[in-house]
Coordinates of C-alpha atoms and ligand atoms in Angstrom, one line a residue:
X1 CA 10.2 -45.8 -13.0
X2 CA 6.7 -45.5 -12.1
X3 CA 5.3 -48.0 -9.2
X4 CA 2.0 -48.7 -11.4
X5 CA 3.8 -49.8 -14.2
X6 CA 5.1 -53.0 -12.0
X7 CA 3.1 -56.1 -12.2
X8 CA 0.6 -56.2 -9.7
X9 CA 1.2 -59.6 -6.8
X10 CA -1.2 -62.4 -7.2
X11 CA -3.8 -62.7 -3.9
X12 CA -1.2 -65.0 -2.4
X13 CA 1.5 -62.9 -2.9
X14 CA -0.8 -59.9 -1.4
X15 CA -1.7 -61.4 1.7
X16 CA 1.7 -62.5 2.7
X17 CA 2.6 -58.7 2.3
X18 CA -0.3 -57.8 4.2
X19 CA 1.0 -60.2 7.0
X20 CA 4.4 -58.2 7.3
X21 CA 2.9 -54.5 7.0
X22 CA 1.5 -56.0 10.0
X23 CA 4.0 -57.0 12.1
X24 CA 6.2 -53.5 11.0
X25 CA 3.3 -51.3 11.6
X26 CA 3.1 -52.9 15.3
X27 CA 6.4 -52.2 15.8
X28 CA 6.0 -48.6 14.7
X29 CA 3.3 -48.4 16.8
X30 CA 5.2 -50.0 19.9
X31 CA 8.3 -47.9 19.3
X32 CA 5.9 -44.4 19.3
X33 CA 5.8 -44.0 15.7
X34 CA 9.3 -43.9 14.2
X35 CA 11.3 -46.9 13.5
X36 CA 14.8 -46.4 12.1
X37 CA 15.3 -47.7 8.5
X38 CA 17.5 -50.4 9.2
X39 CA 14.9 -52.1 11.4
X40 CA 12.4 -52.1 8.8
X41 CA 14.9 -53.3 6.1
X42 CA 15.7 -56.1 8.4
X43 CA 12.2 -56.8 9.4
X44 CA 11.6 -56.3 5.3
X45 CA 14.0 -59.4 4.2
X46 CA 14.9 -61.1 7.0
X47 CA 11.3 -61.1 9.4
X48 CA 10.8 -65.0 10.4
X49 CA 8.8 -66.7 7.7
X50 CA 7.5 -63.2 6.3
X51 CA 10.7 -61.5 4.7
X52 CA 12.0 -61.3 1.3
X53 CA 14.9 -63.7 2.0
X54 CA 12.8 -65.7 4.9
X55 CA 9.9 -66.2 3.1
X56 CA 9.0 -68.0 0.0
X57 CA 9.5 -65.7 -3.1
X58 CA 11.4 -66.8 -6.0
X59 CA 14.2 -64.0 -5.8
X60 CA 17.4 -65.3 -8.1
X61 CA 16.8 -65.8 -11.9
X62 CA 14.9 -65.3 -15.0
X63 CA 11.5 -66.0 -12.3
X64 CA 12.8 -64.0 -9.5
X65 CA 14.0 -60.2 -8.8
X66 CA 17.4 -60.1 -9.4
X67 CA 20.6 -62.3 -10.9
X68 CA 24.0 -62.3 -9.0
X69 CA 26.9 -63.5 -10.6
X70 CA 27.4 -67.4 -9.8
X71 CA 23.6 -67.8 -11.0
X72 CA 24.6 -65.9 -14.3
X73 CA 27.9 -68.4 -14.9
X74 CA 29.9 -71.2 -13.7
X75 CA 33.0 -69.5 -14.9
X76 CA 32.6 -66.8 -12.1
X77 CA 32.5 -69.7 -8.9
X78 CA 35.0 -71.9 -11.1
X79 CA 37.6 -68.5 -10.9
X80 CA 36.7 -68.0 -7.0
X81 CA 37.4 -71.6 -6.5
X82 CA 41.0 -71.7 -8.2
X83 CA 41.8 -68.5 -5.9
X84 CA 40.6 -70.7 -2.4
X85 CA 42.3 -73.2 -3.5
X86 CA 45.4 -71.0 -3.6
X87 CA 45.3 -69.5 -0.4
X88 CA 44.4 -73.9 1.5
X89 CA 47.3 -75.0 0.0
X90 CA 49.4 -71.7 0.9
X91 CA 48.3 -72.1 4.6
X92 CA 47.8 -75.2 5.3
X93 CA 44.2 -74.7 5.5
X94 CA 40.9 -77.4 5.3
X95 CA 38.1 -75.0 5.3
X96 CA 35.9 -72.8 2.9
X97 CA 33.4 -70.7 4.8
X98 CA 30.8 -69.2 2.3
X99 CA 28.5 -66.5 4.0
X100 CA 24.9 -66.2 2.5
X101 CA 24.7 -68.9 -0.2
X102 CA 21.4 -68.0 -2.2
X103 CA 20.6 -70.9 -4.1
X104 CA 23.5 -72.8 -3.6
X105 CA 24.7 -72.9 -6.9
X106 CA 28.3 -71.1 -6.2
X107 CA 29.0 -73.9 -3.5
X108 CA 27.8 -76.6 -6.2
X109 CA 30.1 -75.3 -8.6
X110 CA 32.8 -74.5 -6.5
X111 CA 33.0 -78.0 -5.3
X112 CA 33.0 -79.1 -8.5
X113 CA 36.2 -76.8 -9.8
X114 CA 37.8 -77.8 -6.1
X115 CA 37.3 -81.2 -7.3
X116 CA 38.9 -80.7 -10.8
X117 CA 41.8 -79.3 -9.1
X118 CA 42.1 -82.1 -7.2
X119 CA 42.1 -79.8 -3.9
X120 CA 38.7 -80.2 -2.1
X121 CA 38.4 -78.8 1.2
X122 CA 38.0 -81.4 4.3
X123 CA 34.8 -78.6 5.0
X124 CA 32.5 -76.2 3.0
X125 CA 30.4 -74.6 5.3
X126 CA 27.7 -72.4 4.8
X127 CA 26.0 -69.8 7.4
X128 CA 22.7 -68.8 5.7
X129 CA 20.6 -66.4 7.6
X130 CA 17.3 -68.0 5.6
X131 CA 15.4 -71.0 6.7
X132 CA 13.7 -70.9 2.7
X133 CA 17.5 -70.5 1.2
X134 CA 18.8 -72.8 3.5
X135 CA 16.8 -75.6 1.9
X136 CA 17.1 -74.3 -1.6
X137 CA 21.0 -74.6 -0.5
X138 CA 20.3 -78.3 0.5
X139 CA 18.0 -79.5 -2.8
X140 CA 21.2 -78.0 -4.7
X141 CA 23.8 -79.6 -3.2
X142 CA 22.3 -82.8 -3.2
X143 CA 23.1 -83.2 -6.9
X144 CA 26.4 -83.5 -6.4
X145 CA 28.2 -87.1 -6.1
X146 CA 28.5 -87.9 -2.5
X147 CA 32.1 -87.3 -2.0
X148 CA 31.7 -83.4 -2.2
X149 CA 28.3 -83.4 -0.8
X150 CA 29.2 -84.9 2.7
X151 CA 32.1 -82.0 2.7
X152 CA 28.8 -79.5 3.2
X153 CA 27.7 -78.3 6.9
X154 CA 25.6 -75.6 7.5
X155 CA 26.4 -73.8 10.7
X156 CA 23.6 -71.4 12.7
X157 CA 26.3 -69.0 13.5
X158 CA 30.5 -68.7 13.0
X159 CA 32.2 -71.1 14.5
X160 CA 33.5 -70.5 17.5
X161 CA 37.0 -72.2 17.0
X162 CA 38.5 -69.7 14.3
X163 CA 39.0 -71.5 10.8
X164 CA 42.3 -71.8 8.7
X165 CA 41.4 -71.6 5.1
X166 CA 39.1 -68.6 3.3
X167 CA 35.2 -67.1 4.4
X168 CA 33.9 -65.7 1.1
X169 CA 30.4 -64.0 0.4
X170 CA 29.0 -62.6 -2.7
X171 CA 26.7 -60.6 -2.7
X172 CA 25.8 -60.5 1.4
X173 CA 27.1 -57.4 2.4
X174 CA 25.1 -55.1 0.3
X175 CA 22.2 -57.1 1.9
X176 CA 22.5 -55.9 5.2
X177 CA 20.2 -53.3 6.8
X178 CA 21.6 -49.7 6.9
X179 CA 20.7 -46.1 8.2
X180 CA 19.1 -43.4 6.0
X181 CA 20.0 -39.6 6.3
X182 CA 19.1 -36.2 5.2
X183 CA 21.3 -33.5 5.2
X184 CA 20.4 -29.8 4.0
X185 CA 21.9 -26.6 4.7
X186 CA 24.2 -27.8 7.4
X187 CA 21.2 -29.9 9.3
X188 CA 21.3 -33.7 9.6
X189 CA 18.5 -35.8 9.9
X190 CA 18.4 -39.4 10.2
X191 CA 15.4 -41.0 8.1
X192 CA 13.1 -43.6 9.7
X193 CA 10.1 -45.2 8.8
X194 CA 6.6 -44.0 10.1
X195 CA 3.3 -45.6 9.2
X196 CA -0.4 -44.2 8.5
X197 CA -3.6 -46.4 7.7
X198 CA -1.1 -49.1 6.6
X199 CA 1.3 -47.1 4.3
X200 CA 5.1 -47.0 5.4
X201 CA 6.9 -43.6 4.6
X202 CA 10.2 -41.7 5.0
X203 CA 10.1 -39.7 9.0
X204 CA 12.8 -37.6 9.4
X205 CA 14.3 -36.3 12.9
X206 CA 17.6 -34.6 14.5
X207 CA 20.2 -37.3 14.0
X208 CA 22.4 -38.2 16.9
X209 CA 25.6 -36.5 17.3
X210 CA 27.5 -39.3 15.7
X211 CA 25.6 -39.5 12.7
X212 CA 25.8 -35.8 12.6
X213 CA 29.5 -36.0 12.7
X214 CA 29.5 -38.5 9.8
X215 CA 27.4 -36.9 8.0
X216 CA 29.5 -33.1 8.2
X217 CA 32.4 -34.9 7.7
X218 CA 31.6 -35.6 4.0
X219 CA 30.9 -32.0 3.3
X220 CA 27.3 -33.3 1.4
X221 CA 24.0 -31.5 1.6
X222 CA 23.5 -27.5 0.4
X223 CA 21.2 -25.3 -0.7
X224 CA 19.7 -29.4 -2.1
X225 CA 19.1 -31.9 0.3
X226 CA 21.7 -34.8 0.4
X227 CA 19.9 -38.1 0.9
X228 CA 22.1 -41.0 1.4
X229 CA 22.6 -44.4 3.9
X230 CA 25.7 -45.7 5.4
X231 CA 26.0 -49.6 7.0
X232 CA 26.1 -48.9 10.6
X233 CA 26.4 -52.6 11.5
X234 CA 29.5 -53.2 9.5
X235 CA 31.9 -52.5 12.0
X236 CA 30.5 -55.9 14.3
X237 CA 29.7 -57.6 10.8
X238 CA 33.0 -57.7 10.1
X239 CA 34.7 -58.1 13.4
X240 CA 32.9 -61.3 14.0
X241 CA 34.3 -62.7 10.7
X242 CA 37.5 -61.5 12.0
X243 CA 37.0 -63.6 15.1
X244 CA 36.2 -66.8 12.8
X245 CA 39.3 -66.6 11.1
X246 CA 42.8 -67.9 12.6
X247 CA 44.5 -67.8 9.0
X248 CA 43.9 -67.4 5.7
X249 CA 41.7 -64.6 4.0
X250 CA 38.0 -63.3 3.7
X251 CA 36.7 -62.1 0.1
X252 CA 34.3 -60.2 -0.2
X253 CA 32.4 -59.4 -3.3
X254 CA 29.7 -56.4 -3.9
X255 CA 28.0 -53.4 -5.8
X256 CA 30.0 -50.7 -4.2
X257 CA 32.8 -48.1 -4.1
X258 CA 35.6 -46.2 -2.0
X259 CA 33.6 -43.8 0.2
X260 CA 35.0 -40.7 -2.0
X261 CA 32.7 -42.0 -4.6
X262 CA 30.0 -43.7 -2.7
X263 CA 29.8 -40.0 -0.9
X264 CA 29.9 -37.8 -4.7
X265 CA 28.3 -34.3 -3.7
X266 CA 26.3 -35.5 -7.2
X267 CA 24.9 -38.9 -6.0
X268 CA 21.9 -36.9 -4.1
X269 CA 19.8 -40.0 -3.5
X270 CA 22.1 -42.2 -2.5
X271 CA 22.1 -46.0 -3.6
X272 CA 19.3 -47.5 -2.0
X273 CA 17.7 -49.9 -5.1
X274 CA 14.9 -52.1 -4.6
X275 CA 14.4 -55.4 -7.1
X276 CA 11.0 -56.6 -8.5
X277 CA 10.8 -59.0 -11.2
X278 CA 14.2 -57.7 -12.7
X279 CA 12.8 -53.5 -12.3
X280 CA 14.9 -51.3 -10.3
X281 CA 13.2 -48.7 -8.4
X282 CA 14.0 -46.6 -5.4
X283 CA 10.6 -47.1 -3.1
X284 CA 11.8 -49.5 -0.1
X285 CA 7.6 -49.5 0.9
X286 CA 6.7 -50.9 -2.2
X287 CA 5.2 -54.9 -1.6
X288 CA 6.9 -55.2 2.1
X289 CA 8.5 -58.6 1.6
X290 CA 8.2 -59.3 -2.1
X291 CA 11.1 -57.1 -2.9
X292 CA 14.8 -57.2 -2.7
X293 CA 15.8 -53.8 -0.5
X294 CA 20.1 -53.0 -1.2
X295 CA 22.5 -50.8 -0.5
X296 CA 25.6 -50.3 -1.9
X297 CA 29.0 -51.3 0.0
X298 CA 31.3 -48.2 1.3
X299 CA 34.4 -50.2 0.9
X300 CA 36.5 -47.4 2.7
X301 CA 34.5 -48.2 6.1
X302 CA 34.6 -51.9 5.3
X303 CA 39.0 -51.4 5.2
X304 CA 38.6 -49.8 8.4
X305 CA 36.4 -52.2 9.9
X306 CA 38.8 -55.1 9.1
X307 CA 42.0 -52.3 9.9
X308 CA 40.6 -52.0 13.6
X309 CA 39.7 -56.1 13.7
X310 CA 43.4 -56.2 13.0
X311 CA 43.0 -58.0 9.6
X312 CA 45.2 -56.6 6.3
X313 CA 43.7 -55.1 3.7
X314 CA 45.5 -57.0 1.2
X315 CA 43.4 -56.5 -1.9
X316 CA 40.8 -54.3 -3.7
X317 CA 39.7 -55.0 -7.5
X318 CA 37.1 -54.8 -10.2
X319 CA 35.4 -58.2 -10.3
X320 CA 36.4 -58.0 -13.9
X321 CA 40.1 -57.0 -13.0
X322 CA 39.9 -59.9 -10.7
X323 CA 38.2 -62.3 -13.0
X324 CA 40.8 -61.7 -16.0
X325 CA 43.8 -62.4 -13.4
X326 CA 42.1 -65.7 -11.6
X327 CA 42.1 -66.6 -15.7
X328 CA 38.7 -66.8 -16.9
X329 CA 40.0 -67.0 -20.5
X330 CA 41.3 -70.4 -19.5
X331 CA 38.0 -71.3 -17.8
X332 CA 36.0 -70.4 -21.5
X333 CA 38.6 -72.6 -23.1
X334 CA 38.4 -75.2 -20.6
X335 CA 34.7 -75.3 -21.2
X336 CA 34.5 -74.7 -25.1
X337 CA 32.8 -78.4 -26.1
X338 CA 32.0 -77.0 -29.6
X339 CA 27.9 -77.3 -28.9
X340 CA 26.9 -73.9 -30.3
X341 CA 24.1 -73.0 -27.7
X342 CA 26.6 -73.8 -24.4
X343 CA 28.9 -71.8 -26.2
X344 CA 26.2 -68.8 -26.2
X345 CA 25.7 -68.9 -22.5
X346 CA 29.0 -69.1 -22.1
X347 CA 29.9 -66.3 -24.1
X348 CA 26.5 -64.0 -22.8
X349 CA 27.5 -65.2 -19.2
X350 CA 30.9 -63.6 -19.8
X351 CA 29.9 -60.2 -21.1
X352 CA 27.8 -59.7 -18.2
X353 CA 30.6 -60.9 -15.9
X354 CA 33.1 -58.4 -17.0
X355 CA 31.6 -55.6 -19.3
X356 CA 32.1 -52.0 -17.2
X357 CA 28.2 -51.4 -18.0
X358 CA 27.2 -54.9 -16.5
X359 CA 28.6 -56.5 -13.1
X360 CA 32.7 -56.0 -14.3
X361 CA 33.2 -52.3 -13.3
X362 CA 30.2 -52.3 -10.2
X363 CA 31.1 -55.2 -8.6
X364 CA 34.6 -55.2 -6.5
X365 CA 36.1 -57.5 -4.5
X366 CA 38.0 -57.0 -1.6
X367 CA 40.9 -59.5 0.4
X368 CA 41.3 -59.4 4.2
X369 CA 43.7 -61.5 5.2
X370 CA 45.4 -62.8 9.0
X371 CA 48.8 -64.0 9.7
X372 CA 50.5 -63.0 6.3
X373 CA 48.9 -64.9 4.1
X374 CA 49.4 -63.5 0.2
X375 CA 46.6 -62.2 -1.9
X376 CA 46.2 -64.8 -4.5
X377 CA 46.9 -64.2 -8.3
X378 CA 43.0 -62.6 -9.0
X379 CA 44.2 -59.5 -7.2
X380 CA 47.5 -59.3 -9.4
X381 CA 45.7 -56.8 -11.9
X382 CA 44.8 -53.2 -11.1
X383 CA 45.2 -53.0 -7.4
X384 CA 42.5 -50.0 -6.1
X385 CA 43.8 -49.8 -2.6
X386 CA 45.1 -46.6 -2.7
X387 CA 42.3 -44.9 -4.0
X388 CA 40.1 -46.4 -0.8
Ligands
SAM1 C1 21.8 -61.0 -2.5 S1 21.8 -62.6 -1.8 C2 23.2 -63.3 -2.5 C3 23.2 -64.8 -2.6 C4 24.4 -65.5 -3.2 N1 25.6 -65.2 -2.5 C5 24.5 -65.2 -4.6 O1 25.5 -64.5 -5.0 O2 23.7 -65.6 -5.4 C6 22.2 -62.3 -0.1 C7 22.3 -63.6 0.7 O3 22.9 -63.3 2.0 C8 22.1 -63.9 3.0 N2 22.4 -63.1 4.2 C9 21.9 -61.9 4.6 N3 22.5 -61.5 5.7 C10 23.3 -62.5 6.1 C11 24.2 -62.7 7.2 N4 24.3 -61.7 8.2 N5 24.9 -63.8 7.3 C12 24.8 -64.8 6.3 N6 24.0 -64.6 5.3 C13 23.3 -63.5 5.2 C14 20.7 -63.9 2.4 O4 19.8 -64.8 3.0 C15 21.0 -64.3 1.0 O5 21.3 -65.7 0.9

């Protein structure tokens, strides 16, 4: 897609940009003139009242960037809440942990299914990195009747006292920062960020030996250059949920794929998509701060992440696969009032939540669980483990 066929920021919009290439092009400056790309994807959506997520801009919805799948449809939060509820009542536990809540419309509606079922958690916390989502999350919830509403915390980091119940996150782990690279003709380079007259663009230099190492292990990168990124951070990421959790399971749903695919010899520019007013394009420099900046997950590392936290991999799936199992037929039923236009969305909200070319086939979900606990029934369908 070409850039110039975007629509152009208003002057607000501009200037708060102009405030962020800013800050990053004094850090370029500070750091000698190479920053690696994680720190300017971090300093890109998370920077303190200046980054995509921090800051102000719309992001979720018909006015925003991007659409995830709780914003699309109930019936996705109403599915993840009947599998919760599953695992509290198989371990005893009182707490729902969700991890980068957007809007806060999965946590509304999750309440509200927990509440049908008749199985609401003493606690739904929420750790939101964003001070701008965080009161989004806060205006949402505060629809709801009281009795659910007072079950909401929000918590600056994980809790220090591990939690029995479930930590879920849609959608967070394909918004952390990650490492570029280069490879070409048995040469790795890691790819940085350098800056001239106030326009970021790909540096490239040796990588260190352990992203060399990587990098050769994937046999990637001929006689045409292999550009791709890998989630260095994901190791602690998901060691420090392991430390929140004494039993019960994580889920963790994202755009991603085992790293045999993520790594195809044919996937020569890697995943790397940035979000504009619902246009996908691959320029992370483009509007610093008025664009969504992901990566896809490797969901191989992320087993071994939770393998060496000493967590079970206990389930990988489609989100459709895992959306037909946790029963969202019942869920269309269930909600079937007979008013033609709710049945639309309903219908349009379901297409998009399981068709292979939509969210069904890109989206998986994986299940780490402590002490034992079983998978619930949404990961009863195809099980992908073994192809991890
Ligand atoms: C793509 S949005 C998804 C939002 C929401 N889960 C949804 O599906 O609509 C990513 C969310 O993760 C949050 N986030 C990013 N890094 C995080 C972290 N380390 N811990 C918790 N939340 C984080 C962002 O602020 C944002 O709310």
């Amino acid at each position: 897609m070409s850039l110039n066929s975007l629509p152009e920021p208003d002057a607000d919009a501009r200037a708060h940009s102009a405030r962020l290439t800013e800050v990053i092009r004094e850090r370029i400056a500070a750091a000698g003139g190479w920053i690696d790309f994680a720190d300017y994807m971090r300093a890109a959506l998370y920077e303190p009242g200046l980054g995509y997520y921090s800051a102000g801009a719309h992001k979720f919805g018909a006015r925003g960037d991007f659409v995830t799948a709780p914003e699309l449809s109930p019936l996705f939060s109403r599915c993840v809440a009947g599998q919760c509820a599953q695992v509290l009542a198989a371990t005893g536990g009182d707490t729902v942990l969700e991890l980068g809540a957007g809007t806060g419309r999965m946590a509304a509606d999750m309440l509200l299914e927990f509440e049908r079922l008749g199985h609401i958690p003493s606690q739904y916390c929420v750790l939101e990195t964003s001070a701008d989502l965080r009161a989004r999350q806060q205006a949402t919830l505060a629809s709801l009747p009281a009795e659910l509403a007072d079950r909401v915390r929000w918590l600056d980091r994980l809790p220090e006292s591990p939690l029995r119940g479930v930590i879920v996150g849609n959608e967070v782990a394909d918004a952390l920062p990650v490492q570029r690279f280069v490879a070409h003709r048995g040469t790795v380079f890691e790819l940085g960020v350098s800056e001239k007259d106030g326009v970021f663009a790909d540096a490239a230099r040796p990588a260190d030996t352990e992203l060399a190492n990587f990098v050769s292990s994937l046999q990637v990168g001929d006689d045409d250059a292999y550009c791709s990124e890998r989630n260095r951070q994901l190791g602690a990421w998901v060691a420090s949920l392991s430390d929140a959790l004494a039993a019960g399971m994580i889920m963790l749903f994202d755009y991603g794929f085992s790293r045999r695919e993520y790594y195809l010899p044919e996937r020569r520019s890697g995943t790397l998509r940035c979000y504009y007013r619902h246009r996908a394009h691959e320029n992370p420099y483009f509007w610093p701060g008025l664009q969504d900046i992901t990566a896809w997950v490797d969901f191989t590392a992320l087993a071994e992440a939770a393998m060496s936290a000493e967590l079970a991999v206990a389930g990988y799936t489609t989100q459709a696969q895992f959306l037909l199992a946790a029963g969202i037929e019942d869920h269309v039923a269930q909600a079937y009032t007979g008013d033609l236009k709710g049945q639309v969305e309903l219908a349009n909200g379901l297409r998009k939540l399981i068709l292979p070319g939509e969210m069904g086939d890109a989206i998986k979900v994986m299940a780490l669980t402590r002490n034992e606990t079983n998978v619930p029934d949404g990961f009863d369908g195809r099980d992908m483990c073994a192809g991890l």
